[in-house]
Structures are given as structure tokens and as C-alpha cells.
Amino acid sequence: AAPVPVAAFNLRALEGKPVTLDSRKGKIVVINFWGIWCGWCVKELPDLQKLHEKYAADPDVAILTIDNDQNPSDVPPWMKQRGFTFPVLLDDGYVTKEGVHAFPTTWFLDREGRKVFEKVGWSEKLLEEFSWRVEAMRGAAEPRRTAFVPF
């Protein structure tokens, strides 16, 4: 399917600083929509943490999450208690505006900020599946090279 534009956002991170989608332009972006209230979301978060750790030092990839809990003040202690360090942005209505109704949902955005793939629901093998998708997107962005093999 052809990439689909998504609306820009300017959301507040857990620590209070604003984060925009535009600030991630030029990167492959993975955005996971979740909430503490969502059992399937919570079940896959340990693997999402591993994905974050895998790509934390990669300048070409950004892993983000958007939490849509009604009480955002519950999220920081919840994260700390579980040792999660992945970036969390707090929903301000963006989730509804973009039509995300199932949780968890994960978007894979290309370097232009367009949605290339959407995973709706829990991923049993999240690290493997999401890493494969990121690497496939990275490969699609690089020019094809053919090797010269002398006779």
C-alpha cells in the first residue's frame, strides 16, 4: 500500500518537554499507542522496551509511544516501578483525531513521516516483528547495490 500522511503532533513527554512529529523527520519512526488500562498493551511493553534499547543509539530510528490514560500523573510512577525507559508522550486528543480505536496499535512511519504500516493488536514476537519491519524500511530507503563478481 502507498504511504499515508499522518497529522503532525506537538505532545508533551512525561518529563514535560514538548515533542513534535516534525522533529523526527528524516528518521524511521515507530509509534506505539497504549495505556496502563490496556492489558494487551501492558503485556507487550517489556518487548517494546527491548526494541527501544536496540535502537536507542541509532540516529536513523526513533521509537515513541503515545499514552492515552485519563490520569497522566499515574504513568511516571507506573513506568518507574517497571523499569521502563522508552519515550512516552501524553495524548491530548491526537489518538481520537487520528482514528486510533484499538489498543495497542503501532504505526511505522517512513522518513517523510508517512504511515507505511499499521499493526493493530498485540504482537507475540514484537522485537522480532518490529525489528524486521524497521530494517525493511531502512533497506527500502537505501539505493540498491549490485556486487561485481569477476570471472
JSON list of C-alpha atoms in Angstrom, two decimals:
[
{"chain": "A", "resi": 1, "resn": "ALA", "atom": "CA", "xyz": [0.00, 0.00, 0.00]},
{"chain": "A", "resi": 2, "resn": "ALA", "atom": "CA", "xyz": [1.11, 3.56, -0.62]},
{"chain": "A", "resi": 3, "resn": "PRO", "atom": "CA", "xyz": [2.37, 5.57, 2.37]},
{"chain": "A", "resi": 4, "resn": "VAL", "atom": "CA", "xyz": [-0.35, 7.66, 4.06]},
{"chain": "A", "resi": 5, "resn": "PRO", "atom": "CA", "xyz": [0.30, 11.09, 5.58]},
{"chain": "A", "resi": 6, "resn": "VAL", "atom": "CA", "xyz": [-0.44, 11.41, 9.29]},
{"chain": "A", "resi": 7, "resn": "ALA", "atom": "CA", "xyz": [-1.29, 14.60, 11.16]},
{"chain": "A", "resi": 8, "resn": "ALA", "atom": "CA", "xyz": [1.55, 16.40, 12.85]},
{"chain": "A", "resi": 9, "resn": "PHE", "atom": "CA", "xyz": [1.57, 16.48, 16.63]},
{"chain": "A", "resi": 10, "resn": "ASN", "atom": "CA", "xyz": [3.09, 18.54, 19.40]},
{"chain": "A", "resi": 11, "resn": "LEU", "atom": "CA", "xyz": [2.73, 16.41, 22.53]},
{"chain": "A", "resi": 12, "resn": "ARG", "atom": "CA", "xyz": [4.20, 16.69, 25.99]},
{"chain": "A", "resi": 13, "resn": "ALA", "atom": "CA", "xyz": [6.63, 13.98, 27.10]},
{"chain": "A", "resi": 14, "resn": "LEU", "atom": "CA", "xyz": [6.36, 12.52, 30.60]},
{"chain": "A", "resi": 15, "resn": "GLU", "atom": "CA", "xyz": [9.16, 14.81, 31.76]},
{"chain": "A", "resi": 16, "resn": "GLY", "atom": "CA", "xyz": [7.26, 17.82, 30.44]},
{"chain": "A", "resi": 17, "resn": "LYS", "atom": "CA", "xyz": [9.16, 18.78, 27.29]},
{"chain": "A", "resi": 18, "resn": "PRO", "atom": "CA", "xyz": [7.26, 19.16, 24.01]},
{"chain": "A", "resi": 19, "resn": "VAL", "atom": "CA", "xyz": [7.93, 16.64, 21.24]},
{"chain": "A", "resi": 20, "resn": "THR", "atom": "CA", "xyz": [6.81, 17.16, 17.66]},
{"chain": "A", "resi": 21, "resn": "LEU", "atom": "CA", "xyz": [6.48, 14.69, 14.85]},
{"chain": "A", "resi": 22, "resn": "ASP", "atom": "CA", "xyz": [8.34, 17.15, 12.62]},
{"chain": "A", "resi": 23, "resn": "SER", "atom": "CA", "xyz": [11.38, 16.87, 14.92]},
{"chain": "A", "resi": 24, "resn": "ARG", "atom": "CA", "xyz": [11.66, 13.21, 13.87]},
{"chain": "A", "resi": 25, "resn": "LYS", "atom": "CA", "xyz": [11.59, 13.91, 10.12]},
{"chain": "A", "resi": 26, "resn": "GLY", "atom": "CA", "xyz": [14.36, 12.05, 8.33]},
{"chain": "A", "resi": 27, "resn": "LYS", "atom": "CA", "xyz": [14.08, 9.07, 10.69]},
{"chain": "A", "resi": 28, "resn": "ILE", "atom": "CA", "xyz": [12.14, 5.84, 10.59]},
{"chain": "A", "resi": 29, "resn": "VAL", "atom": "CA", "xyz": [9.62, 6.31, 13.40]},
{"chain": "A", "resi": 30, "resn": "VAL", "atom": "CA", "xyz": [7.77, 3.62, 15.32]},
{"chain": "A", "resi": 31, "resn": "ILE", "atom": "CA", "xyz": [4.83, 4.96, 17.36]},
{"chain": "A", "resi": 32, "resn": "ASN", "atom": "CA", "xyz": [3.03, 2.66, 19.79]},
{"chain": "A", "resi": 33, "resn": "PHE", "atom": "CA", "xyz": [-0.36, 3.76, 21.13]},
{"chain": "A", "resi": 34, "resn": "TRP", "atom": "CA", "xyz": [-1.11, 2.30, 24.55]},
{"chain": "A", "resi": 35, "resn": "GLY", "atom": "CA", "xyz": [-2.49, 2.81, 28.05]},
{"chain": "A", "resi": 36, "resn": "ILE", "atom": "CA", "xyz": [-1.98, 1.39, 31.53]},
{"chain": "A", "resi": 37, "resn": "TRP", "atom": "CA", "xyz": [-5.62, 0.27, 31.42]},
{"chain": "A", "resi": 38, "resn": "CYS", "atom": "CA", "xyz": [-4.95, -1.94, 28.36]},
{"chain": "A", "resi": 39, "resn": "GLY", "atom": "CA", "xyz": [-3.95, -5.46, 29.37]},
{"chain": "A", "resi": 40, "resn": "TRP", "atom": "CA", "xyz": [-2.61, -6.40, 25.92]},
{"chain": "A", "resi": 41, "resn": "CYS", "atom": "CA", "xyz": [-0.60, -3.16, 25.80]},
{"chain": "A", "resi": 42, "resn": "VAL", "atom": "CA", "xyz": [0.97, -3.88, 29.18]},
{"chain": "A", "resi": 43, "resn": "LYS", "atom": "CA", "xyz": [1.76, -7.43, 28.07]},
{"chain": "A", "resi": 44, "resn": "GLU", "atom": "CA", "xyz": [3.84, -6.25, 25.10]},
{"chain": "A", "resi": 45, "resn": "LEU", "atom": "CA", "xyz": [5.62, -3.34, 26.83]},
{"chain": "A", "resi": 46, "resn": "PRO", "atom": "CA", "xyz": [8.63, -5.41, 28.03]},
{"chain": "A", "resi": 47, "resn": "ASP", "atom": "CA", "xyz": [9.36, -6.23, 24.38]},
{"chain": "A", "resi": 48, "resn": "LEU", "atom": "CA", "xyz": [8.75, -2.62, 23.40]},
{"chain": "A", "resi": 49, "resn": "GLN", "atom": "CA", "xyz": [11.38, -1.68, 26.00]},
{"chain": "A", "resi": 50, "resn": "LYS", "atom": "CA", "xyz": [13.80, -4.12, 24.31]},
{"chain": "A", "resi": 51, "resn": "LEU", "atom": "CA", "xyz": [13.03, -2.52, 20.93]},
{"chain": "A", "resi": 52, "resn": "HIS", "atom": "CA", "xyz": [13.73, 0.91, 22.40]},
{"chain": "A", "resi": 53, "resn": "GLU", "atom": "CA", "xyz": [17.05, -0.32, 23.81]},
{"chain": "A", "resi": 54, "resn": "LYS", "atom": "CA", "xyz": [18.01, -1.93, 20.49]},
{"chain": "A", "resi": 55, "resn": "TYR", "atom": "CA", "xyz": [17.55, 1.34, 18.57]},
{"chain": "A", "resi": 56, "resn": "ALA", "atom": "CA", "xyz": [18.33, 3.93, 21.28]},
{"chain": "A", "resi": 57, "resn": "ALA", "atom": "CA", "xyz": [21.74, 4.77, 19.80]},
{"chain": "A", "resi": 58, "resn": "ASP", "atom": "CA", "xyz": [20.62, 4.54, 16.16]},
{"chain": "A", "resi": 59, "resn": "PRO", "atom": "CA", "xyz": [20.37, 8.05, 14.67]},
{"chain": "A", "resi": 60, "resn": "ASP", "atom": "CA", "xyz": [18.09, 6.79, 11.87]},
{"chain": "A", "resi": 61, "resn": "VAL", "atom": "CA", "xyz": [15.36, 5.28, 14.06]},
{"chain": "A", "resi": 62, "resn": "ALA", "atom": "CA", "xyz": [13.05, 6.79, 16.69]},
{"chain": "A", "resi": 63, "resn": "ILE", "atom": "CA", "xyz": [10.84, 4.72, 18.98]},
{"chain": "A", "resi": 64, "resn": "LEU", "atom": "CA", "xyz": [7.96, 6.69, 20.54]},
{"chain": "A", "resi": 65, "resn": "THR", "atom": "CA", "xyz": [4.85, 5.80, 22.46]},
{"chain": "A", "resi": 66, "resn": "ILE", "atom": "CA", "xyz": [1.68, 7.78, 23.00]},
{"chain": "A", "resi": 67, "resn": "ASP", "atom": "CA", "xyz": [-0.14, 7.01, 26.24]},
{"chain": "A", "resi": 68, "resn": "ASN", "atom": "CA", "xyz": [-3.83, 7.85, 26.39]},
{"chain": "A", "resi": 69, "resn": "ASP", "atom": "CA", "xyz": [-4.63, 7.24, 30.06]},
{"chain": "A", "resi": 70, "resn": "GLN", "atom": "CA", "xyz": [-7.18, 9.57, 31.62]},
{"chain": "A", "resi": 71, "resn": "ASN", "atom": "CA", "xyz": [-4.84, 10.27, 34.56]},
{"chain": "A", "resi": 72, "resn": "PRO", "atom": "CA", "xyz": [-1.42, 11.04, 33.06]},
{"chain": "A", "resi": 73, "resn": "SER", "atom": "CA", "xyz": [0.04, 11.56, 36.54]},
{"chain": "A", "resi": 74, "resn": "ASP", "atom": "CA", "xyz": [-0.33, 7.78, 37.10]},
{"chain": "A", "resi": 75, "resn": "VAL", "atom": "CA", "xyz": [2.08, 6.99, 34.27]},
{"chain": "A", "resi": 76, "resn": "PRO", "atom": "CA", "xyz": [5.50, 8.15, 35.59]},
{"chain": "A", "resi": 77, "resn": "PRO", "atom": "CA", "xyz": [5.41, 6.07, 38.81]},
{"chain": "A", "resi": 78, "resn": "TRP", "atom": "CA", "xyz": [3.99, 3.12, 36.88]},
{"chain": "A", "resi": 79, "resn": "MET", "atom": "CA", "xyz": [6.86, 3.33, 34.36]},
{"chain": "A", "resi": 80, "resn": "LYS", "atom": "CA", "xyz": [9.49, 3.73, 37.08]},
{"chain": "A", "resi": 81, "resn": "GLN", "atom": "CA", "xyz": [8.16, 0.74, 39.05]},
{"chain": "A", "resi": 82, "resn": "ARG", "atom": "CA", "xyz": [8.58, -1.47, 35.98]},
{"chain": "A", "resi": 83, "resn": "GLY", "atom": "CA", "xyz": [11.92, -0.05, 34.86]},
{"chain": "A", "resi": 84, "resn": "PHE", "atom": "CA", "xyz": [10.61, 1.17, 31.51]},
{"chain": "A", "resi": 85, "resn": "THR", "atom": "CA", "xyz": [12.62, 3.98, 29.91]},
{"chain": "A", "resi": 86, "resn": "PHE", "atom": "CA", "xyz": [11.12, 4.24, 26.43]},
{"chain": "A", "resi": 87, "resn": "PRO", "atom": "CA", "xyz": [9.81, 7.70, 25.46]},
{"chain": "A", "resi": 88, "resn": "VAL", "atom": "CA", "xyz": [6.21, 8.35, 26.46]},
{"chain": "A", "resi": 89, "resn": "LEU", "atom": "CA", "xyz": [4.16, 11.19, 25.03]},
{"chain": "A", "resi": 90, "resn": "LEU", "atom": "CA", "xyz": [0.84, 12.12, 26.61]},
{"chain": "A", "resi": 91, "resn": "ASP", "atom": "CA", "xyz": [-2.22, 12.16, 24.40]},
{"chain": "A", "resi": 92, "resn": "ASP", "atom": "CA", "xyz": [-4.07, 15.46, 24.06]},
{"chain": "A", "resi": 93, "resn": "GLY", "atom": "CA", "xyz": [-6.82, 14.17, 21.77]},
{"chain": "A", "resi": 94, "resn": "TYR", "atom": "CA", "xyz": [-4.44, 13.19, 18.96]},
{"chain": "A", "resi": 95, "resn": "VAL", "atom": "CA", "xyz": [-5.34, 9.49, 19.29]},
{"chain": "A", "resi": 96, "resn": "THR", "atom": "CA", "xyz": [-9.03, 10.13, 18.67]},
{"chain": "A", "resi": 97, "resn": "LYS", "atom": "CA", "xyz": [-8.33, 12.70, 15.96]},
{"chain": "A", "resi": 98, "resn": "GLU", "atom": "CA", "xyz": [-6.21, 10.15, 14.08]},
{"chain": "A", "resi": 99, "resn": "GLY", "atom": "CA", "xyz": [-8.84, 7.42, 14.45]},
{"chain": "A", "resi": 100, "resn": "VAL", "atom": "CA", "xyz": [-6.91, 5.03, 16.68]},
{"chain": "A", "resi": 101, "resn": "HIS", "atom": "CA", "xyz": [-9.59, 2.96, 18.41]},
{"chain": "A", "resi": 102, "resn": "ALA", "atom": "CA", "xyz": [-7.85, -0.37, 19.10]},
{"chain": "A", "resi": 103, "resn": "PHE", "atom": "CA", "xyz": [-5.04, -0.79, 21.60]},
{"chain": "A", "resi": 104, "resn": "PRO", "atom": "CA", "xyz": [-2.25, -1.47, 21.24]},
{"chain": "A", "resi": 105, "resn": "THR", "atom": "CA", "xyz": [-1.78, -0.02, 17.77]},
{"chain": "A", "resi": 106, "resn": "THR", "atom": "CA", "xyz": [1.65, 0.65, 16.30]},
{"chain": "A", "resi": 107, "resn": "TRP", "atom": "CA", "xyz": [2.49, 2.86, 13.34]},
{"chain": "A", "resi": 108, "resn": "PHE", "atom": "CA", "xyz": [5.63, 2.59, 11.25]},
{"chain": "A", "resi": 109, "resn": "LEU", "atom": "CA", "xyz": [6.44, 5.92, 9.60]},
{"chain": "A", "resi": 110, "resn": "ASP", "atom": "CA", "xyz": [8.90, 6.48, 6.79]},
{"chain": "A", "resi": 111, "resn": "ARG", "atom": "CA", "xyz": [11.50, 9.24, 6.79]},
{"chain": "A", "resi": 112, "resn": "GLU", "atom": "CA", "xyz": [8.90, 11.70, 5.47]},
{"chain": "A", "resi": 113, "resn": "GLY", "atom": "CA", "xyz": [6.55, 11.00, 8.37]},
{"chain": "A", "resi": 114, "resn": "ARG", "atom": "CA", "xyz": [4.09, 8.94, 6.32]},
{"chain": "A", "resi": 115, "resn": "LYS", "atom": "CA", "xyz": [2.49, 5.77, 7.68]},
{"chain": "A", "resi": 116, "resn": "VAL", "atom": "CA", "xyz": [3.83, 2.80, 5.77]},
{"chain": "A", "resi": 117, "resn": "PHE", "atom": "CA", "xyz": [2.38, 0.08, 8.01]},
{"chain": "A", "resi": 118, "resn": "GLU", "atom": "CA", "xyz": [-0.02, -0.18, 10.93]},
{"chain": "A", "resi": 119, "resn": "LYS", "atom": "CA", "xyz": [-0.06, -3.09, 13.37]},
{"chain": "A", "resi": 120, "resn": "VAL", "atom": "CA", "xyz": [-3.33, -3.32, 15.29]},
{"chain": "A", "resi": 121, "resn": "GLY", "atom": "CA", "xyz": [-3.32, -5.54, 18.36]},
{"chain": "A", "resi": 122, "resn": "TRP", "atom": "CA", "xyz": [-0.79, -7.34, 20.50]},
{"chain": "A", "resi": 123, "resn": "SER", "atom": "CA", "xyz": [2.39, -8.74, 18.98]},
{"chain": "A", "resi": 124, "resn": "GLU", "atom": "CA", "xyz": [3.58, -12.02, 20.42]},
{"chain": "A", "resi": 125, "resn": "LYS", "atom": "CA", "xyz": [7.03, -11.64, 18.85]},
{"chain": "A", "resi": 126, "resn": "LEU", "atom": "CA", "xyz": [7.21, -7.85, 18.95]},
{"chain": "A", "resi": 127, "resn": "LEU", "atom": "CA", "xyz": [11.00, -7.47, 18.99]},
{"chain": "A", "resi": 128, "resn": "GLU", "atom": "CA", "xyz": [11.48, -9.79, 16.02]},
{"chain": "A", "resi": 129, "resn": "GLU", "atom": "CA", "xyz": [8.49, -8.49, 14.03]},
{"chain": "A", "resi": 130, "resn": "PHE", "atom": "CA", "xyz": [9.09, -4.78, 14.63]},
{"chain": "A", "resi": 131, "resn": "SER", "atom": "CA", "xyz": [12.87, -5.03, 14.10]},
{"chain": "A", "resi": 132, "resn": "TRP", "atom": "CA", "xyz": [12.27, -6.80, 10.80]},
{"chain": "A", "resi": 133, "resn": "ARG", "atom": "CA", "xyz": [9.88, -4.05, 9.71]},
{"chain": "A", "resi": 134, "resn": "VAL", "atom": "CA", "xyz": [12.30, -1.26, 10.71]},
{"chain": "A", "resi": 135, "resn": "GLU", "atom": "CA", "xyz": [15.14, -2.95, 8.84]},
{"chain": "A", "resi": 136, "resn": "ALA", "atom": "CA", "xyz": [12.95, -3.50, 5.77]},
{"chain": "A", "resi": 137, "resn": "MET", "atom": "CA", "xyz": [12.06, 0.20, 5.79]},
{"chain": "A", "resi": 138, "resn": "ARG", "atom": "CA", "xyz": [15.71, 1.12, 6.19]},
{"chain": "A", "resi": 139, "resn": "GLY", "atom": "CA", "xyz": [16.58, -1.09, 3.23]},
{"chain": "A", "resi": 140, "resn": "ALA", "atom": "CA", "xyz": [13.85, 0.43, 1.09]},
{"chain": "A", "resi": 141, "resn": "ALA", "atom": "CA", "xyz": [15.33, 3.88, 1.66]},
{"chain": "A", "resi": 142, "resn": "GLU", "atom": "CA", "xyz": [18.83, 2.90, 0.56]},
{"chain": "A", "resi": 143, "resn": "PRO", "atom": "CA", "xyz": [19.82, 2.61, -3.08]},
{"chain": "A", "resi": 144, "resn": "ARG", "atom": "CA", "xyz": [20.11, -0.91, -4.43]},
{"chain": "A", "resi": 145, "resn": "ARG", "atom": "CA", "xyz": [23.69, -2.06, -4.85]},
{"chain": "A", "resi": 146, "resn": "THR", "atom": "CA", "xyz": [24.81, -4.88, -7.03]},
{"chain": "A", "resi": 147, "resn": "ALA", "atom": "CA", "xyz": [28.06, -6.63, -6.41]},
{"chain": "A", "resi": 148, "resn": "PHE", "atom": "CA", "xyz": [30.56, -7.00, -9.18]},
{"chain": "A", "resi": 149, "resn": "VAL", "atom": "CA", "xyz": [31.84, -10.55, -9.26]},
{"chain": "A", "resi": 150, "resn": "PRO", "atom": "CA", "xyz": [34.80, -11.08, -11.58]},
{"chain": "A", "resi": 151, "resn": "PHE", "atom": "CA", "xyz": [35.01, -14.33, -13.54]}
]
